[in-house]
Each structure stands twice: as C-alpha cells, then as structure tokens.
Short mmCIF file of C-alpha atoms and ligand atoms in Angstrom, two decimals:
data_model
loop_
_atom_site.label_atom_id
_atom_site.label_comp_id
_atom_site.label_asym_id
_atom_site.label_seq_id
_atom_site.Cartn_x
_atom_site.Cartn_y
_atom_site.Cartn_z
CA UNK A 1 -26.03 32.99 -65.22
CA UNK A 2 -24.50 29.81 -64.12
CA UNK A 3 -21.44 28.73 -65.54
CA UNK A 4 -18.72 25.46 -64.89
CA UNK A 5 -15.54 26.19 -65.22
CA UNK A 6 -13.30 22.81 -65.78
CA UNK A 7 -9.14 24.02 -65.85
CA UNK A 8 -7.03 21.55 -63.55
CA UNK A 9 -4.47 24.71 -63.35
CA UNK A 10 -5.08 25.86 -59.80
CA UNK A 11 -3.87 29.47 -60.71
CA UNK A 12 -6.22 30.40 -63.72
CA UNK A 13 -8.89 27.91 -62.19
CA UNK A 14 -8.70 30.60 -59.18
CA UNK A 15 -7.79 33.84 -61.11
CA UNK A 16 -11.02 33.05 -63.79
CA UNK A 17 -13.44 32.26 -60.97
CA UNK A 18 -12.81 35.45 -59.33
CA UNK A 19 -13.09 37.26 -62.39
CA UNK A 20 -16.42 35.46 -63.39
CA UNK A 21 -18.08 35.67 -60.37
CA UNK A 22 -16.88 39.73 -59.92
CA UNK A 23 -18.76 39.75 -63.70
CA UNK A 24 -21.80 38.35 -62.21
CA UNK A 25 -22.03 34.92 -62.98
CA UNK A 26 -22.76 32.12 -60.41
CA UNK A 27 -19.29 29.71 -60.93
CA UNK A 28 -18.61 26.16 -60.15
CA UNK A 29 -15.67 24.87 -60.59
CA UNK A 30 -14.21 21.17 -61.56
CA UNK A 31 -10.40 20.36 -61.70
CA UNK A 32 -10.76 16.84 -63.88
CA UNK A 33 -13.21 15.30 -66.43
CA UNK A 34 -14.97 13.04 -63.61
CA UNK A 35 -16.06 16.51 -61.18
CA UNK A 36 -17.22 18.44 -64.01
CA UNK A 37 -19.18 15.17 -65.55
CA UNK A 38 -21.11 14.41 -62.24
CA UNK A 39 -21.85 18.36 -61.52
CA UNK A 40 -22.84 18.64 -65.35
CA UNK A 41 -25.31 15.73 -64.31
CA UNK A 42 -26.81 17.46 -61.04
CA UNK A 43 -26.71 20.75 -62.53
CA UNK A 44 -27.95 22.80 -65.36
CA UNK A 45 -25.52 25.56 -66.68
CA UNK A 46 -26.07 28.06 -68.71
CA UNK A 47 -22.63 27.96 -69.89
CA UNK A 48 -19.05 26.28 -69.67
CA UNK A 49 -15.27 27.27 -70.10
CA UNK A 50 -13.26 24.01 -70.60
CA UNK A 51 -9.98 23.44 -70.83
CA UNK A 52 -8.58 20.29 -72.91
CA UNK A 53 -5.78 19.68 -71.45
CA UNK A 54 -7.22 17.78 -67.70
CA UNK A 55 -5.71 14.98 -65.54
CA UNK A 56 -7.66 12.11 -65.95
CA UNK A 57 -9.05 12.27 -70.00
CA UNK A 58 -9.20 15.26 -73.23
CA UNK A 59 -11.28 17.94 -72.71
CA UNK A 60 -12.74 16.96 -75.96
CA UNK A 61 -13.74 13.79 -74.69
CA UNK A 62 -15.10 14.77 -72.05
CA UNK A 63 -17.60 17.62 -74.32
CA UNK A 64 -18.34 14.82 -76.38
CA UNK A 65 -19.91 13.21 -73.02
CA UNK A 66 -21.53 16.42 -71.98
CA UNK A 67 -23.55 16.51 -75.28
CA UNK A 68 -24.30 12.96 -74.71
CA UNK A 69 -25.81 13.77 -71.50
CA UNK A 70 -27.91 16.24 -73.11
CA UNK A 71 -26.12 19.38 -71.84
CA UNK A 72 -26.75 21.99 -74.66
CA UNK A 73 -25.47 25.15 -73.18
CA UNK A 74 -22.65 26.86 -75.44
CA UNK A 75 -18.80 25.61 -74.56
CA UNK A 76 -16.18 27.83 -74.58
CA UNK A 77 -12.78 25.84 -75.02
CA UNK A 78 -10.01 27.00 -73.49
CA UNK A 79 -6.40 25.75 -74.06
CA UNK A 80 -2.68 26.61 -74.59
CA UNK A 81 -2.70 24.43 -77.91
CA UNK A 82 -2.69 26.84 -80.64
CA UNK A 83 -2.88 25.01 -83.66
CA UNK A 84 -5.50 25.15 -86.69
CA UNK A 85 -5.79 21.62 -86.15
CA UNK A 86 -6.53 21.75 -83.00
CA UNK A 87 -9.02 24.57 -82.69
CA UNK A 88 -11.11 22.84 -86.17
CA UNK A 89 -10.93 19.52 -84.42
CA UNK A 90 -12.11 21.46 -81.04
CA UNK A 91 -14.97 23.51 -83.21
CA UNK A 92 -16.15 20.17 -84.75
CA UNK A 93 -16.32 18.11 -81.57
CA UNK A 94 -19.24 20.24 -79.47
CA UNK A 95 -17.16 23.10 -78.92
CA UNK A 96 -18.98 26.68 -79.59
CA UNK A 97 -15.78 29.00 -79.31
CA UNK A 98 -12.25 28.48 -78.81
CA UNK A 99 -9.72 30.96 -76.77
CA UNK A 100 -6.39 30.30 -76.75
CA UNK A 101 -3.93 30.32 -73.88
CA UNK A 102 -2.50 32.91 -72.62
CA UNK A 103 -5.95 35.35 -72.86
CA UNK A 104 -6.98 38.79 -72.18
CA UNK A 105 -9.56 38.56 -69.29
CA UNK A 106 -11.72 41.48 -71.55
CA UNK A 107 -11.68 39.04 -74.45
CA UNK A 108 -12.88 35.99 -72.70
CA UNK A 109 -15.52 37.87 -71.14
CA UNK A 110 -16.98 39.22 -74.87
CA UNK A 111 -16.79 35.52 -76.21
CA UNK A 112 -19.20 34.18 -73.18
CA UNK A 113 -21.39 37.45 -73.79
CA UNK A 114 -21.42 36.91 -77.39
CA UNK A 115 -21.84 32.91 -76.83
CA UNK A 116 -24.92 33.60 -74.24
CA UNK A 117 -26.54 35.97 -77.20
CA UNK A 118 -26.14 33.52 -79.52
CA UNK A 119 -27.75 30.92 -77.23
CA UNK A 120 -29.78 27.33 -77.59
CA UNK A 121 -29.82 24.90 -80.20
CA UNK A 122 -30.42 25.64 -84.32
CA UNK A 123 -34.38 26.89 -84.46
CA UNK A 124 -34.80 24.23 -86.65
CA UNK A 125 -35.05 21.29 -83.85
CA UNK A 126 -38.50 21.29 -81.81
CA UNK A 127 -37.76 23.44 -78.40
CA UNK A 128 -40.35 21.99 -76.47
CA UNK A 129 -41.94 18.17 -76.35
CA UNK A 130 -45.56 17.52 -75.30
CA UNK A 131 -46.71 14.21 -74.44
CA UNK A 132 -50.60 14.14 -73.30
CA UNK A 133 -50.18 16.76 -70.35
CA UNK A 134 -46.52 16.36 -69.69
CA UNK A 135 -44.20 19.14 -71.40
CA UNK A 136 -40.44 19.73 -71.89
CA UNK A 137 -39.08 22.70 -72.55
CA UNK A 138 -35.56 21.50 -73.97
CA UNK A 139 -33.83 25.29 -73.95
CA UNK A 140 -34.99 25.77 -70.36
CA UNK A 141 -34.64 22.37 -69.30
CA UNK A 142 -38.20 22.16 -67.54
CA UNK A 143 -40.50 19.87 -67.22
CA UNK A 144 -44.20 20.21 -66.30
CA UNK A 145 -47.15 17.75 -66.13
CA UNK A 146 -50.31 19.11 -66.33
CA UNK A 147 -48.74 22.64 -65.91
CA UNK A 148 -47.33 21.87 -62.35
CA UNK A 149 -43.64 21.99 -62.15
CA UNK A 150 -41.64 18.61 -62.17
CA UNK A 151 -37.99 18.77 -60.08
CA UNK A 152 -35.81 16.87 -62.05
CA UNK A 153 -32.03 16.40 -61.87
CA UNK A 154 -30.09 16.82 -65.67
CA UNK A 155 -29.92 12.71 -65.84
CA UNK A 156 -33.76 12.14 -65.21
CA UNK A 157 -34.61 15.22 -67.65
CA UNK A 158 -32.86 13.07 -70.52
CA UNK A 159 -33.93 10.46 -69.38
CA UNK A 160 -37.57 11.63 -69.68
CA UNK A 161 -36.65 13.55 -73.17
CA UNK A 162 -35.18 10.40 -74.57
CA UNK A 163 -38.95 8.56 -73.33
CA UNK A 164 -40.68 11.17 -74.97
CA UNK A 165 -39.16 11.16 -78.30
CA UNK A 166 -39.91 7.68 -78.18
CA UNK A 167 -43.55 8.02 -76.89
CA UNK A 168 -45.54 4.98 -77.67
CA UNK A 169 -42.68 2.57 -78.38
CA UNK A 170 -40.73 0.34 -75.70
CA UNK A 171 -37.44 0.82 -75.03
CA UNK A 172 -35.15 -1.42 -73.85
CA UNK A 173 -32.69 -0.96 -71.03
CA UNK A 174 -29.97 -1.10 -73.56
CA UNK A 175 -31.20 1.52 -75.61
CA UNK A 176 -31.76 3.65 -72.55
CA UNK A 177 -27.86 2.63 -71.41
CA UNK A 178 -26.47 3.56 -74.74
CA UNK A 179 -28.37 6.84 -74.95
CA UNK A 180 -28.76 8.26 -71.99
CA UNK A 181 -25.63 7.07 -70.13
CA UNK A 182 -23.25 6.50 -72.65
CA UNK A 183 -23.24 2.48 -72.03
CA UNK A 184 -23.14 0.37 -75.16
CA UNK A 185 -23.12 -3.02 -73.18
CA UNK A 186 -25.64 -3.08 -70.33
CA UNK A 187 -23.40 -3.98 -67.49
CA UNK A 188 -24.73 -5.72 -64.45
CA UNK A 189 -26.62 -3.13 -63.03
CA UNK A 190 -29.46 -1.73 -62.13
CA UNK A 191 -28.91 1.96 -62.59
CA UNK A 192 -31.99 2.11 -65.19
CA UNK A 193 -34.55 0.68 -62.81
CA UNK A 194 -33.17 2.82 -60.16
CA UNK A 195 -33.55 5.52 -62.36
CA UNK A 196 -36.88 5.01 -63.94
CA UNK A 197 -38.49 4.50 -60.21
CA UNK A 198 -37.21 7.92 -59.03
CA UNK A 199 -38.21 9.31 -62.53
CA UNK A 200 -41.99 7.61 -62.19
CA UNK A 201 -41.98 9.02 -58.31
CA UNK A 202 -41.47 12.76 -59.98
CA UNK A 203 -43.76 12.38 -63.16
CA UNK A 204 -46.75 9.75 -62.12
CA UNK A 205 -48.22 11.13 -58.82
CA UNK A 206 -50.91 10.29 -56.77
CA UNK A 207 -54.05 10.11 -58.68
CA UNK A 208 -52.90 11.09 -62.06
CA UNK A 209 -52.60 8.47 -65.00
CA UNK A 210 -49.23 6.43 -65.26
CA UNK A 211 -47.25 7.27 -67.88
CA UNK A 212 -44.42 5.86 -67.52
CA UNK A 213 -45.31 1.90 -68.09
CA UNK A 214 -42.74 -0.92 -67.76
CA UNK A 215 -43.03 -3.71 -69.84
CA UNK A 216 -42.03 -6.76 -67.94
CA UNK A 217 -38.37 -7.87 -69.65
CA UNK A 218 -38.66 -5.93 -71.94
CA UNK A 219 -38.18 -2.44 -70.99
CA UNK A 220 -40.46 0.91 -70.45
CA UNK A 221 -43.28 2.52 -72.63
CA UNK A 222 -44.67 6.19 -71.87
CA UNK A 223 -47.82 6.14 -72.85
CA UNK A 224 -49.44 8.70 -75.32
CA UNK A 225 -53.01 8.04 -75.66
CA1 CA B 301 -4.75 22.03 -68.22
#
C-alpha cells in the first residue's frame, strides 16, 4: 500500500513514517502543499494522511487540488484544530476521515484500515472507460490499448480520462487547462501541447490507428469510430 504523508512538523512527519512503514505501507513524505502536489502528480497512492495546517497554503486547499487532479484515493485529515466547524468543513471539502491532534498511533492505524476497506469512488460512477480498444480502469488507474499496458504518469492518465469522457467532441486547450490543471485562463504556455505529444507517444504507436487527433486551432479530438 502506498501512502503520502503531507505534515510540515518534522517530529510527527518522522515519528508517523516510521510507524507506517513498520505497519507495512510504502511512505512518501511531503513537508508543504507544492511537494505533496507534484509527487501526487508522478505518483499514484493508495492513500494520504494530510495535515491542514502547512507552510505555504490550507491543507484543504491543497485536497481540493488533489481531487482536481483526479487523485481519488481516501484522505485522512490530520490536524490539531478540534472544532465541529472545522472537521464538517474538512469532511465536506474531499476529506474521507478526520483525526485530531494529539492521536493514539493504534487509532490512526484502524482509520487508514477502515478507510482502505471502504475504498474507491460511490459504485454508482462508471469504474472503467472504453474507447474503441483503449480502456481505463479509473479505481486502478490503468490504462490499456488493445489490452497492452500503457505507462502513464497521474497528469497524462487525467488527461486521457478527461479525452475520453469527451470522446468524439474537440476540446479546447482551455477546457483541458481548466480541467485538468486547474487553469481558468490559458496562460502563455505550452504545457498542453507538451502534454498531449508525450500522451499521443504513449497511446498512438507505431502502426495502430491515431486516436488522439488535433484539430488545428482549435484543440484535440479522440476519435471513437
Ligand atoms: Ca502543521
């Protein structure tokens, strides 16, 4: 099980990933909002401690990014605020569970458990995405076309969910900006191209049909028939 642990205080940060790892799980750990954002990005977790109170922005914030990236593991919140207000308003934002500081080591270990139990998203939303003979599986975070395994990093896996939801229609680099990275004005930058041509080396190989399409100032198209 790997999990990211984001607390800025060097003594739990240590204590917990000790702990964690002597309980089996594989840790990485991020000391601000910006580390645990860019490993969140290169990574896929099964599941993440946060606390709220970081350097550089809320740990609510910086959940609310995490879901916006697409991570969907559970989030345990962690923090020494203690009020109803606090743990509703944590609960509500993309928070799964919510410990209070200071915590028994037994009791934060029977929330993850009972978190990793509980697991993936409501079994109402679709768990896996097929386009022609490319496949997402959105709880495991895979991606296959034409049943061979596809590498992805966490950005070009929502990046390729995001074009398959929208199979058939063009998106524009705004929409892709605003969805998959957050951005609601496209800034001067080419971080979609860049993005969609590493994506297009993974997914469109030698000799197989092109799915991913651009459509010349407009945006991108993957195709579906
Ligand atoms: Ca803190």
């Amino acid at each position: 099980m790997r999990l990211l642990l984001v607390e800025d205080e060097a003594d739990i940060q240590s204590f917990l990933y000790r702990s964690l790892e002597e309980a089996g799980y594989q840790v990485e750990t991020a000391s601000d909002g910006r580390t645990a954002e860019k490993l969140a990005a290169e990574n896929i977790f099964d599941i993440l401690i946060v606390d709220l109170g970081l350097p550089d922005r809320d740990g609510i914030d910086l959940i609310l990014r995490l879901r916006q990236l697409g991570v969907k593991a559970p989030v345990l919140i962690l923090s020494a605020r203690r009020s109803v207000d606090d743990r509703v308003r944590g609960l509500e934002q993309g928070g799964d569970d919510y410990l209070t500081k200071p915590f028994a080591l037994a009791e934060l270990l029977a929330r993850l458990r009972n978190l990793l139990r509980r697991g993936g998203p409501a079994a109402t939303e679709p768990t896996r995405l097929r386009v022609l003979d490319l496949e997402l599986d959105l709880l495991r975070r895979e991606a296959t076309r034409a049943g061979l395994p596809l590498q992805l990093t966490q950005q070009e896996f929502v990046l390729l969910e995001y074009l398959c939801r929208n199979a058939g229609r063009v998106v524009t680099r705004s929409m892709i900006l605003d969805k998959v990275w957050g951005m609601r004005i496209q800034p001067d930058t080419n971080v979609v191209d860049v993005h969609i041509y590493r994506l297009r080396g993974k997914v469109d190989g030698k000799g197989q049909t092109q799915l991913i399409r651009t459509m010349r100032g407009v945006g991108y198209v993957l195709k579906d028939r």
